[in-house]
PDB file of C-alpha atoms in Angstrom:
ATOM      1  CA  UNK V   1       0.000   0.000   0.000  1.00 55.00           C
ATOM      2  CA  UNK V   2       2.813   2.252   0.699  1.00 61.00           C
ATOM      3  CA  UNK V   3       4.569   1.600  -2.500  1.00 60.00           C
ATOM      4  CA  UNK V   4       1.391   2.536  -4.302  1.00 54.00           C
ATOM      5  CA  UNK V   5       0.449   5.467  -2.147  1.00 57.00           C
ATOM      6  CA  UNK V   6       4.373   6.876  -2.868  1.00 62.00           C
ATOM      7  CA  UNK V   7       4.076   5.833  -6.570  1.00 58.00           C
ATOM      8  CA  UNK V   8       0.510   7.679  -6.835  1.00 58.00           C
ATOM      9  CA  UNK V   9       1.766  10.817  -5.653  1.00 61.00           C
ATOM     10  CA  UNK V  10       4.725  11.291  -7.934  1.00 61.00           C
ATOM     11  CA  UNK V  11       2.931  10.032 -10.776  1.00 62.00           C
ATOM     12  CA  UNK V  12      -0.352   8.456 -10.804  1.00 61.00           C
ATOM     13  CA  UNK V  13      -1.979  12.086  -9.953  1.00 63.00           C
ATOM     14  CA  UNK V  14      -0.528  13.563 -12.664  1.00 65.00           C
ATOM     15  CA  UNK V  15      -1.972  11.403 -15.518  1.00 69.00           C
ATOM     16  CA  UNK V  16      -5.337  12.269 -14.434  1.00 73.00           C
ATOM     17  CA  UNK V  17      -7.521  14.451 -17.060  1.00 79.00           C
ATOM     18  CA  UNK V  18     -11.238  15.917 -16.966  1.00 85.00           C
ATOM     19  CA  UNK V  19     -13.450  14.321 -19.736  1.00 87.00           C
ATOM     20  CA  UNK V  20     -14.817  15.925 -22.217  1.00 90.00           C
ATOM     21  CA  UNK V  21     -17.764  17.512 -21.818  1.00 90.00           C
ATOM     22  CA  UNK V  22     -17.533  17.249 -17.664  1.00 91.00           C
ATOM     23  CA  UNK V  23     -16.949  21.183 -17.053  1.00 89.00           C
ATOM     24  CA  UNK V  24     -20.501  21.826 -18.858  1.00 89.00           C
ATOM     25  CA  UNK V  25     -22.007  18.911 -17.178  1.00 90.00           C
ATOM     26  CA  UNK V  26     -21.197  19.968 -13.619  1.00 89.00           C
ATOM     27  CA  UNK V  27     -21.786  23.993 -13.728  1.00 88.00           C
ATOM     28  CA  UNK V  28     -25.389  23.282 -15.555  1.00 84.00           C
ATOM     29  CA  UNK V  29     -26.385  20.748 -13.102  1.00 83.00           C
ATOM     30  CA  UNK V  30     -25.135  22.914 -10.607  1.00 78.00           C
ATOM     31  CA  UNK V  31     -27.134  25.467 -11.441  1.00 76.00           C
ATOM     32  CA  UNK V  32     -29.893  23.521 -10.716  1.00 77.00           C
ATOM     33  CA  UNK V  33     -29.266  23.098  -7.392  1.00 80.00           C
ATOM     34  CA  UNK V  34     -27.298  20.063  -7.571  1.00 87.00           C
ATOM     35  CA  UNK V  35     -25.001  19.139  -4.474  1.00 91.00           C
ATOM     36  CA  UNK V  36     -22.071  17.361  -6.068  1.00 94.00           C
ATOM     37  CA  UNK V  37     -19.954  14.844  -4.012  1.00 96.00           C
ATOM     38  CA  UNK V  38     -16.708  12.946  -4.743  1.00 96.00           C
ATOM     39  CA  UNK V  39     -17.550   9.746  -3.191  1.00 97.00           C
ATOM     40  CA  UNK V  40     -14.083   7.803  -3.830  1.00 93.00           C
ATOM     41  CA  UNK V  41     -12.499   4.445  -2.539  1.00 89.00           C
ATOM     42  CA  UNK V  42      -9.185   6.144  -2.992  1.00 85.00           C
ATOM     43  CA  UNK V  43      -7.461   8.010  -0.136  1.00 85.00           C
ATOM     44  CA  UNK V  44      -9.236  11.288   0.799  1.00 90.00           C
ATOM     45  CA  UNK V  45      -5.682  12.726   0.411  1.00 85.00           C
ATOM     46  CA  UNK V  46      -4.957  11.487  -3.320  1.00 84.00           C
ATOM     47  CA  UNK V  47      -8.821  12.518  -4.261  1.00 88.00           C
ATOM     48  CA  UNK V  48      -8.428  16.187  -2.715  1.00 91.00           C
ATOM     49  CA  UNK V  49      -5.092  16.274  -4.894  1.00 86.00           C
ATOM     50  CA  UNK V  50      -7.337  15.192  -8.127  1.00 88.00           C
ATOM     51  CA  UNK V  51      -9.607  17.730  -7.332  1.00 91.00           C
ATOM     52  CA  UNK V  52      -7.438  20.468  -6.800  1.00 88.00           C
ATOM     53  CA  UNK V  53      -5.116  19.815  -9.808  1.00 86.00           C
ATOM     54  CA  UNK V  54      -7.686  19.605 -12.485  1.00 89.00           C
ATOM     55  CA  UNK V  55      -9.469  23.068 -11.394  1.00 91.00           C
ATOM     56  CA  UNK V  56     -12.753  21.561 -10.938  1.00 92.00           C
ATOM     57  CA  UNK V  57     -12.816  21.890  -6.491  1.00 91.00           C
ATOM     58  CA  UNK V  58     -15.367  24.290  -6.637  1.00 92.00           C
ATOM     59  CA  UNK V  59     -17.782  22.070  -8.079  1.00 93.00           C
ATOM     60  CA  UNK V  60     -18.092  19.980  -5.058  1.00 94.00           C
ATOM     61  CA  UNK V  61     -19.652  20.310  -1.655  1.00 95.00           C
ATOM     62  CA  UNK V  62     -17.091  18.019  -0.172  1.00 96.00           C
ATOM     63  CA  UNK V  63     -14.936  15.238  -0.790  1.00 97.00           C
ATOM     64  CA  UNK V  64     -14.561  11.454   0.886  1.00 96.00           C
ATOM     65  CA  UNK V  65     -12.751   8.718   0.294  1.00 93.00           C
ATOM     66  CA  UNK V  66     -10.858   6.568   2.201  1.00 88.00           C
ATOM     67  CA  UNK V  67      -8.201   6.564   4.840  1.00 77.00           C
ATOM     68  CA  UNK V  68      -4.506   6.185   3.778  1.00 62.00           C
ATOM     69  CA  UNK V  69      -4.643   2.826   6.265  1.00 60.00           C
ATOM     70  CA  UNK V  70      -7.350   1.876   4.337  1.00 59.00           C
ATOM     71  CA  UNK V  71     -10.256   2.095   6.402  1.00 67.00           C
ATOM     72  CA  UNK V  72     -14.037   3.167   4.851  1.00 72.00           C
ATOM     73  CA  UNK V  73     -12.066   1.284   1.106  1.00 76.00           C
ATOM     74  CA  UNK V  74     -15.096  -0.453   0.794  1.00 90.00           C
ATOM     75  CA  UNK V  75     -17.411   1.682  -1.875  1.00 94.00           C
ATOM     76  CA  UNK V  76     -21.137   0.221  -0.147  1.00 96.00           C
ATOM     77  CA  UNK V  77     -19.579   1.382   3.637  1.00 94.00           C
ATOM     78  CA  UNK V  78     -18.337   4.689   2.412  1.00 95.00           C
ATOM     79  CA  UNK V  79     -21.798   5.956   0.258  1.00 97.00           C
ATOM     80  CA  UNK V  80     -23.841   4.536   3.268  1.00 96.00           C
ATOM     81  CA  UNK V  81     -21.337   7.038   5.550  1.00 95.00           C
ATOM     82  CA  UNK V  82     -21.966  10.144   3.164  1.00 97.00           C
ATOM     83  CA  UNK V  83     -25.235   9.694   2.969  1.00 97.00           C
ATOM     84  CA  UNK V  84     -25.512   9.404   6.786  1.00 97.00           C
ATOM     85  CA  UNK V  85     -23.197  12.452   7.388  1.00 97.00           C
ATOM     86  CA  UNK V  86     -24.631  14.638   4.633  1.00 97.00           C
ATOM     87  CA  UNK V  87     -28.138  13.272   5.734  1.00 97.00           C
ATOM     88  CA  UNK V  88     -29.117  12.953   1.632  1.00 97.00           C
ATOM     89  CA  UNK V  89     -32.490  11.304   0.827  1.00 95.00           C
ATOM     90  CA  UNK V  90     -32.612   8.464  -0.715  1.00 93.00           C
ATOM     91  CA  UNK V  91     -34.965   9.462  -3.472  1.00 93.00           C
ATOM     92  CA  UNK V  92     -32.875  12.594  -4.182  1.00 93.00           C
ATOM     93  CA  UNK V  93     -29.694  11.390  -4.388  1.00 97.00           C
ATOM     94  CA  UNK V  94     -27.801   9.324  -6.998  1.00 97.00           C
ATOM     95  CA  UNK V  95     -24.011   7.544  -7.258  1.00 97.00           C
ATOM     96  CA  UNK V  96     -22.750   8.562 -10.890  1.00 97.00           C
ATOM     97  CA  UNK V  97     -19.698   5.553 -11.521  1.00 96.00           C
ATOM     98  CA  UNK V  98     -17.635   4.330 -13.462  1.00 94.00           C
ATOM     99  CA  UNK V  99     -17.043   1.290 -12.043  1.00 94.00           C
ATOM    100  CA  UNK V 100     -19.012  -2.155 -10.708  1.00 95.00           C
ATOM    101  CA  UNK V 101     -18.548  -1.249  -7.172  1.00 95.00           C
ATOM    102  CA  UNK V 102     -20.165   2.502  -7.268  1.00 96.00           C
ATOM    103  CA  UNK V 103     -23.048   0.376  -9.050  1.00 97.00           C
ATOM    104  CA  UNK V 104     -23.391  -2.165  -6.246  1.00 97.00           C
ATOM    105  CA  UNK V 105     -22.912   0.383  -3.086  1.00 97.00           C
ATOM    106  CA  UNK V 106     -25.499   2.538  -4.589  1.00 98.00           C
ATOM    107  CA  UNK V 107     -28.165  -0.141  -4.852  1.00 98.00           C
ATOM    108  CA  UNK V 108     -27.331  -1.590  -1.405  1.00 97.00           C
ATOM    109  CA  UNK V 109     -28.015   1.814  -0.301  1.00 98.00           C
ATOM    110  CA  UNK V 110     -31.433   2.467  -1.768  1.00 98.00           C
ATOM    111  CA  UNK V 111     -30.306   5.300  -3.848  1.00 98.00           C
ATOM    112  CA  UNK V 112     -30.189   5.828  -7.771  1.00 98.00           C
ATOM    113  CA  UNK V 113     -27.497   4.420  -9.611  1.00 97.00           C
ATOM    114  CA  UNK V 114     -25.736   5.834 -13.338  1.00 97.00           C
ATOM    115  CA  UNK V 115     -22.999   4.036 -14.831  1.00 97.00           C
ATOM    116  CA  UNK V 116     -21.142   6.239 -16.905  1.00 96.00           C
ATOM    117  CA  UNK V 117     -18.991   4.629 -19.979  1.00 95.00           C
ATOM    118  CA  UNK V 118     -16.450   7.309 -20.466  1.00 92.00           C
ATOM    119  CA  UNK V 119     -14.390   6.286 -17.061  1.00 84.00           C
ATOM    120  CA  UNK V 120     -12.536   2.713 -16.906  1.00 82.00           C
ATOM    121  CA  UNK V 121     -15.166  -0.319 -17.247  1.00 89.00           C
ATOM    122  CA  UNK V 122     -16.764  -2.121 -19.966  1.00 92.00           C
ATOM    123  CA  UNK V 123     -20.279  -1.688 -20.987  1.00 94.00           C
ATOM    124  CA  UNK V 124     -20.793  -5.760 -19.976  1.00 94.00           C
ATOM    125  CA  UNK V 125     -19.324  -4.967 -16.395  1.00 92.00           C
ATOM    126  CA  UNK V 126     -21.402  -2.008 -15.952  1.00 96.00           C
ATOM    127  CA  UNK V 127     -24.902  -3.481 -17.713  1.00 96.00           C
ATOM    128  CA  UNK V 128     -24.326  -6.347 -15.545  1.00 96.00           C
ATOM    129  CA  UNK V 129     -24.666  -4.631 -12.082  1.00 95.00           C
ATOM    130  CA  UNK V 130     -28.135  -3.319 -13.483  1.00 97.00           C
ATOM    131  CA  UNK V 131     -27.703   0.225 -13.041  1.00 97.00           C
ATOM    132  CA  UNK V 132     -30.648   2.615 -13.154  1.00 97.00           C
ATOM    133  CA  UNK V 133     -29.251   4.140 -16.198  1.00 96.00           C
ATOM    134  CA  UNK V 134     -25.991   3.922 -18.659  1.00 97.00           C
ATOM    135  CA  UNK V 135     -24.949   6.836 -20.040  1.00 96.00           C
ATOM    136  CA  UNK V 136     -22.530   7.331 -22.874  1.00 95.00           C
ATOM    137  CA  UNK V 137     -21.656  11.039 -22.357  1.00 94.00           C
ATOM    138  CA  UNK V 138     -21.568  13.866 -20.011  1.00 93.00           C
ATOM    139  CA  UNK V 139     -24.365  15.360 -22.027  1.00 92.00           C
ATOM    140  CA  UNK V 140     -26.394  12.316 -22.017  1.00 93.00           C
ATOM    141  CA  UNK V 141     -26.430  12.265 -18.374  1.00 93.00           C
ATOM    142  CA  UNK V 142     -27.686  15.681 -18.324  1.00 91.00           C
ATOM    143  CA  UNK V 143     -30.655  14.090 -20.094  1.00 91.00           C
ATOM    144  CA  UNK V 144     -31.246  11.007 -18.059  1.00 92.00           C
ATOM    145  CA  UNK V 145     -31.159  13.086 -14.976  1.00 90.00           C
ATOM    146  CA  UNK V 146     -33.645  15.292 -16.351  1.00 87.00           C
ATOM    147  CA  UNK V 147     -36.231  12.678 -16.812  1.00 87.00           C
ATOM    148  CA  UNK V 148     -35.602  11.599 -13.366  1.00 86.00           C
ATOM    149  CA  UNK V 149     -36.300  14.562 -11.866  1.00 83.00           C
ATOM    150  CA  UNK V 150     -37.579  16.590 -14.025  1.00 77.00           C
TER     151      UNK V 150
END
């Protein structure tokens, strides 16, 4: 863990880049109102780093991850702990992923799930966790999110 937690901070956090189309997505949503949360297994201290370096911090209300000794790692745990700390309702809130596990923790949380294909999984891993909605793009997201609460 330490070797990757070293490596990650020389490196790793450097190679990270904002998709396109994720600027537009966040301010317009914002502007609706929208309380955005990075909800990350990572460390707290890598995501804050993330954050920070690609100028997008002031889209988000606050940011949680995991500890460096690897406690709240587990992606189910750690939405269940926002959602208890931020005191989000269920119907109100949803987990936007990339990845299986954001898929599974939001369902066994009772709150609305989107698996988004421009991050690092395969359509077949994400369609397989059943998500409440796939989205191709930042813009279709804006969509989806619109019928959902319109």
């Amino acid at each position: 863990m330490r070797l990757y937690q070293k490596r990650y901070r020389r490196r790793g956090l450097f190679k990270s880049r904002v998709y396109k189309g994720i600027q537009t997505m966040l301010s317009g949503i914002k502007r609706d109102g929208a309380n955005f949360f990075v909800v990350t297994a990572k460390p707290k201290v890598f995501a804050e780093h993330v954050v920070s370096y690609l100028g997008i911090g002031d889209h988000f209300k606050r940011i949680y991850g995991s500890k460096s000794e690897g406690r709240r790692s587990d992606k189910t745990a750690l939405i269940c702990y926002v959602l208890e700390q931020e005191r989000l309702p269920s119907d109100k809130t949803i987990m936007v992923g990339d990845r299986h596990y954001d898929i599974i923790g939001a369902k066994a949380n009772g709150i609305h799930s989107a698996a988004v294909l421009w991050g690092n999984s395969t359509k077949g891993e994400l369609s397989a966790c059943e998500p409440d909605m796939l989205v191709g793009t930042p813009t279709d997201l804006i969509g989806e999110l619109g019928r959902l609460w319109p």
